PDB file of C-alpha atoms in Angstrom:
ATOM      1  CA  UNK A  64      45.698  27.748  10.361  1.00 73.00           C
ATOM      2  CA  UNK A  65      42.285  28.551  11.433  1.00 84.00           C
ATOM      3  CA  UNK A  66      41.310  25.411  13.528  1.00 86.00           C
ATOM      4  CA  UNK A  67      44.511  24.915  15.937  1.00 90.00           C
ATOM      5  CA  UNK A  68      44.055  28.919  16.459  1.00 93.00           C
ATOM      6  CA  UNK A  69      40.257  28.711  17.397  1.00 93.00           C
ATOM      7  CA  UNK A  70      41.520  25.688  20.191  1.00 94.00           C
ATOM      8  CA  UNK A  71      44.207  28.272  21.199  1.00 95.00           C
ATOM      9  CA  UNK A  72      42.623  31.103  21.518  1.00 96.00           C
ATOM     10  CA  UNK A  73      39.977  29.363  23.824  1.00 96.00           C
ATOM     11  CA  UNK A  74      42.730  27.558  25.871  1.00 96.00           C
ATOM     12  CA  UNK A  75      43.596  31.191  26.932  1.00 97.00           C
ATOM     13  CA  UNK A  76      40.385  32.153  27.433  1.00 98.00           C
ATOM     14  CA  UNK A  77      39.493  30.029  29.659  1.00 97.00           C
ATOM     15  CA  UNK A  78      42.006  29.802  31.350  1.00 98.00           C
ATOM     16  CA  UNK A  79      41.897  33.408  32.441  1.00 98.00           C
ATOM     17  CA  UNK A  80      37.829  33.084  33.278  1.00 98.00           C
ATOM     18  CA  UNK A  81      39.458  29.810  35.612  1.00 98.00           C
ATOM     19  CA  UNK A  82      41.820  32.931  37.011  1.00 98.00           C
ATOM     20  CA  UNK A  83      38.719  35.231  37.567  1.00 98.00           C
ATOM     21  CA  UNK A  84      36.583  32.655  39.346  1.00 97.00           C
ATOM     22  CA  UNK A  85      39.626  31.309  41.508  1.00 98.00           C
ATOM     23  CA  UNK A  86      40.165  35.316  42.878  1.00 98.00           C
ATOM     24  CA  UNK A  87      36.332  35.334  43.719  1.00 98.00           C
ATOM     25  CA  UNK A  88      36.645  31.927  45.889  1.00 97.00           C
ATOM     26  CA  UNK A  89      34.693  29.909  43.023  1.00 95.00           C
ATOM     27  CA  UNK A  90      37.550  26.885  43.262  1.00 95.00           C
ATOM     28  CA  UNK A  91      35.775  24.082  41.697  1.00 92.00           C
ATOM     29  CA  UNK A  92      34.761  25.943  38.505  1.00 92.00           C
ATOM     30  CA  UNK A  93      38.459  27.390  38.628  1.00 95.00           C
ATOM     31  CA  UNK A  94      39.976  24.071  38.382  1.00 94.00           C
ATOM     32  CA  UNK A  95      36.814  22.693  35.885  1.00 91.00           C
ATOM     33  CA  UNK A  96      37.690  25.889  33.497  1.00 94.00           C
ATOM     34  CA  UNK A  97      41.531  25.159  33.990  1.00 95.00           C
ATOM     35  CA  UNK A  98      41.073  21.712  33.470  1.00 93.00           C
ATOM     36  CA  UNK A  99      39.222  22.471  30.297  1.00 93.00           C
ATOM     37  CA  UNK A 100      42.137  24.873  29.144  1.00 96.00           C
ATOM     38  CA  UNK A 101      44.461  22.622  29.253  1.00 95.00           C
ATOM     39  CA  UNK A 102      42.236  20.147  27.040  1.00 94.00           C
ATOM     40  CA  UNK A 103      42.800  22.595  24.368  1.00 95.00           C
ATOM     41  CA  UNK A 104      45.909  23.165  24.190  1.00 96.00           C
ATOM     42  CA  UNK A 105      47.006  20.030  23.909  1.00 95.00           C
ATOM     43  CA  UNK A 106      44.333  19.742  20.886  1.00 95.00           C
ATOM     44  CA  UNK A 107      46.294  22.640  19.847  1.00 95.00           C
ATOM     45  CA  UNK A 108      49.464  21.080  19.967  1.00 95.00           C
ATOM     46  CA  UNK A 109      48.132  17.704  18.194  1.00 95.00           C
ATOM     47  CA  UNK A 110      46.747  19.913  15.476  1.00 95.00           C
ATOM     48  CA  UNK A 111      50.050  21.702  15.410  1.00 94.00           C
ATOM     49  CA  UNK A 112      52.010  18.612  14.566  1.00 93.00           C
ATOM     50  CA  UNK A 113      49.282  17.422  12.025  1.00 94.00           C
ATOM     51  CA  UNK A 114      49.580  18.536   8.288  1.00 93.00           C
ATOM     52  CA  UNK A 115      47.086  20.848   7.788  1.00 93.00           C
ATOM     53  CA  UNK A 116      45.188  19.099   4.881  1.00 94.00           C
ATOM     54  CA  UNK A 117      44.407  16.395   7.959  1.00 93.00           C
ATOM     55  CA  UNK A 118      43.101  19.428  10.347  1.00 94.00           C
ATOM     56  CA  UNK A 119      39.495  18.648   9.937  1.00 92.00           C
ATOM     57  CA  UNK A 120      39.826  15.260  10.412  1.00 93.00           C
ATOM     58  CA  UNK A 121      41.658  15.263  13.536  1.00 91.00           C
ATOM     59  CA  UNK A 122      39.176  18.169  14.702  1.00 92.00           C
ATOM     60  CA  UNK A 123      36.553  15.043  14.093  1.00 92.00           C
ATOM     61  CA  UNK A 124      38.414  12.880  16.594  1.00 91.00           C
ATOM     62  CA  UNK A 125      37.595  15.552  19.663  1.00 91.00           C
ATOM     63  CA  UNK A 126      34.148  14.395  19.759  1.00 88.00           C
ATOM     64  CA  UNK A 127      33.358  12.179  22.171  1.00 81.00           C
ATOM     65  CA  UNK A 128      34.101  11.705  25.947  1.00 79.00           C
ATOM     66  CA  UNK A 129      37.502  10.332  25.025  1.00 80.00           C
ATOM     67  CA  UNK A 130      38.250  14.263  23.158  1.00 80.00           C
ATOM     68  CA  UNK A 131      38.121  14.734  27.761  1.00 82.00           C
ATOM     69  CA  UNK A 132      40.435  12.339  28.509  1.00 85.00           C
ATOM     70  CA  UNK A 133      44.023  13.710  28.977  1.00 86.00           C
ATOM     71  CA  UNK A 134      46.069   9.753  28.627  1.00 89.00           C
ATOM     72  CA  UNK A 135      44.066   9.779  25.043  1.00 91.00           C
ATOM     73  CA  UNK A 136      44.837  13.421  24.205  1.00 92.00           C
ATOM     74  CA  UNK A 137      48.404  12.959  25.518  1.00 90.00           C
ATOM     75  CA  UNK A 138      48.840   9.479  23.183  1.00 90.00           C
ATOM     76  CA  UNK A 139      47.470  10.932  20.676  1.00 92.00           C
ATOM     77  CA  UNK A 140      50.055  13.796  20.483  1.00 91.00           C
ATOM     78  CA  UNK A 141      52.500  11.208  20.438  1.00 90.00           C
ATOM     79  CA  UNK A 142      51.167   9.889  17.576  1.00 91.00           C
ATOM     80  CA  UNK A 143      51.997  13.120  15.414  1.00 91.00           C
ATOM     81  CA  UNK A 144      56.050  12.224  16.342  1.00 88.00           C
ATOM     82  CA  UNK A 145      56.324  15.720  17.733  1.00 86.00           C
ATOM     83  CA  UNK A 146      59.216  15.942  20.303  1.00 84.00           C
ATOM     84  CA  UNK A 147      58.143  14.164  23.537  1.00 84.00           C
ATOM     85  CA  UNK A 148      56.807  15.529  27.354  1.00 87.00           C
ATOM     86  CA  UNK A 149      59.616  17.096  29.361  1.00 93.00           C
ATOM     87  CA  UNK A 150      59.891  15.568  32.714  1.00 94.00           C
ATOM     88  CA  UNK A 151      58.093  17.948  34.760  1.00 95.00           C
ATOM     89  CA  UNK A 152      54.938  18.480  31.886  1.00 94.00           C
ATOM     90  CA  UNK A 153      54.695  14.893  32.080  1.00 93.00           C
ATOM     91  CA  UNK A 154      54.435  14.995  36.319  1.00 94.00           C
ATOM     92  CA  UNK A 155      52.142  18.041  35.856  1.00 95.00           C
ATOM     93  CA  UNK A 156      49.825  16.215  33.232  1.00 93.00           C
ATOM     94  CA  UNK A 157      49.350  13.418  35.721  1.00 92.00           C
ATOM     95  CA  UNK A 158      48.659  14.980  38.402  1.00 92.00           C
ATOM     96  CA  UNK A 159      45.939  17.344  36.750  1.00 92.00           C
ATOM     97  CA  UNK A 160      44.695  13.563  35.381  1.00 88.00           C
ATOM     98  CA  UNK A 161      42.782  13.633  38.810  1.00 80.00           C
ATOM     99  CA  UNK A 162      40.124  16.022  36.919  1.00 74.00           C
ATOM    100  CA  UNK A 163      36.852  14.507  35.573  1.00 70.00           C
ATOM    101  CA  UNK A 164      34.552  16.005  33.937  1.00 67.00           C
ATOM    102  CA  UNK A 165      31.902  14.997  36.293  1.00 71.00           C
ATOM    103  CA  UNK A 166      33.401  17.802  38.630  1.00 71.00           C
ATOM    104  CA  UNK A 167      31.387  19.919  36.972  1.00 69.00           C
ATOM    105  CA  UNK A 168      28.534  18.263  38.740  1.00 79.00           C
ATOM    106  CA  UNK A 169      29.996  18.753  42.287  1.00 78.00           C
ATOM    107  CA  UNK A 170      28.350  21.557  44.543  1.00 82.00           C
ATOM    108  CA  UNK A 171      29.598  24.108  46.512  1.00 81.00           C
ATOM    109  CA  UNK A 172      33.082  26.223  46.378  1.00 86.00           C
ATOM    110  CA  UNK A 173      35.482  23.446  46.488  1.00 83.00           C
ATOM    111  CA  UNK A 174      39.064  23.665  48.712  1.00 88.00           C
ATOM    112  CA  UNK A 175      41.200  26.938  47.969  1.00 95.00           C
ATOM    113  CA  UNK A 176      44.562  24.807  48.375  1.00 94.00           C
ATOM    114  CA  UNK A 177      43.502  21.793  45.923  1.00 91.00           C
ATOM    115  CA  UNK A 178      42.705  24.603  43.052  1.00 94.00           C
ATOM    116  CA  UNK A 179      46.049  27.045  43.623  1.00 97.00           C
ATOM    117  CA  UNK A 180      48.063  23.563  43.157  1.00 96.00           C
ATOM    118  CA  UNK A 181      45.812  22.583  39.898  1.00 95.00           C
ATOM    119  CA  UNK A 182      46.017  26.025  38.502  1.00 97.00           C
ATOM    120  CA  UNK A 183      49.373  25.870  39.210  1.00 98.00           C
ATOM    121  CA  UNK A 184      50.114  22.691  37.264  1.00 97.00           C
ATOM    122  CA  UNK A 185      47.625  23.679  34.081  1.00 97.00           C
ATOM    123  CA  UNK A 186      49.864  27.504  33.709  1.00 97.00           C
ATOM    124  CA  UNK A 187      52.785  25.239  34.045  1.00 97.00           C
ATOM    125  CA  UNK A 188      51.063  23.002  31.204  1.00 96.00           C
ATOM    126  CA  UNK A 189      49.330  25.903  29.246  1.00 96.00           C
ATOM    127  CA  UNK A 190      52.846  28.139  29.146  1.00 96.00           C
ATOM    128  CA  UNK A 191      55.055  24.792  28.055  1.00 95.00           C
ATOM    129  CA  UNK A 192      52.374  24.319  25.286  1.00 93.00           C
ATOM    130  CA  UNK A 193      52.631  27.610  24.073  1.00 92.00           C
ATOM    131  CA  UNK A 194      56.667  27.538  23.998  1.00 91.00           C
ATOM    132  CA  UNK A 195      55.878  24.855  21.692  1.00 88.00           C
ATOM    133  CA  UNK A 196      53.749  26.616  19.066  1.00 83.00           C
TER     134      UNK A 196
END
């Protein structure tokens, strides 16, 4: 299952680069890279619950700014019937809602506090994801 594997493997990835540049007191790209983690692993868990003769289809559906938008990615896991968002995954994916993309556009270092929480929330998110796979 080559396509939910490639999302994986870069959900991990950057999640640990969002790790490395949270250590060196980089906070907003720590919580853009963590924010973008979690985007793929819940395209990995979508493609998870999808047959995999419909993989390259659904890949098809990430394009776009609505592939950015955690309420779409969240409905459209839902849409695959897979079993539903624990309480606390469901708390976590709201809160780390508050991330735009357009962060990405925001200078300087960004608030040490605000990133440990988000981090906190997207390992939460990233390791309940991965129980799932």
């Amino acid at each position: 299952r080559p396509i939910p594997r490639k999302f994986y493997r870069v959900a991990y990835q950057r999640f640990e680069e969002a790790e490395v540049l949270f250590e060196a007191g980089y906070y907003i790209g720590a919580v853009y890279l963590a924010g973008y983690a979690i985007e793929c692993i819940l395209k990995t868990l979508i493609l998870e619950a999808t047959p995999e003769q419909d993989h390259a289809a659904v890949e098809a559906e990430f394009r776009g700014q609505r592939a950015h938008d955690y309420e779409w990615l969240r409905h459209r896991y839902v849409q695959t019937r897979a079993p539903g968002w624990p309480a606390d995954i469901s708390q976590a994916l709201t809160f780390v809602g508050t991330w735009e993309t357009s962060l990405r556009y925001t200078p300087g270092v960004g608030d040490r506090h605000d990133a440990s929480r988000f981090l906190a929330e997207a390992h939460k998110i990233v390791a309940w994801a991965d129980s799932r796979i």
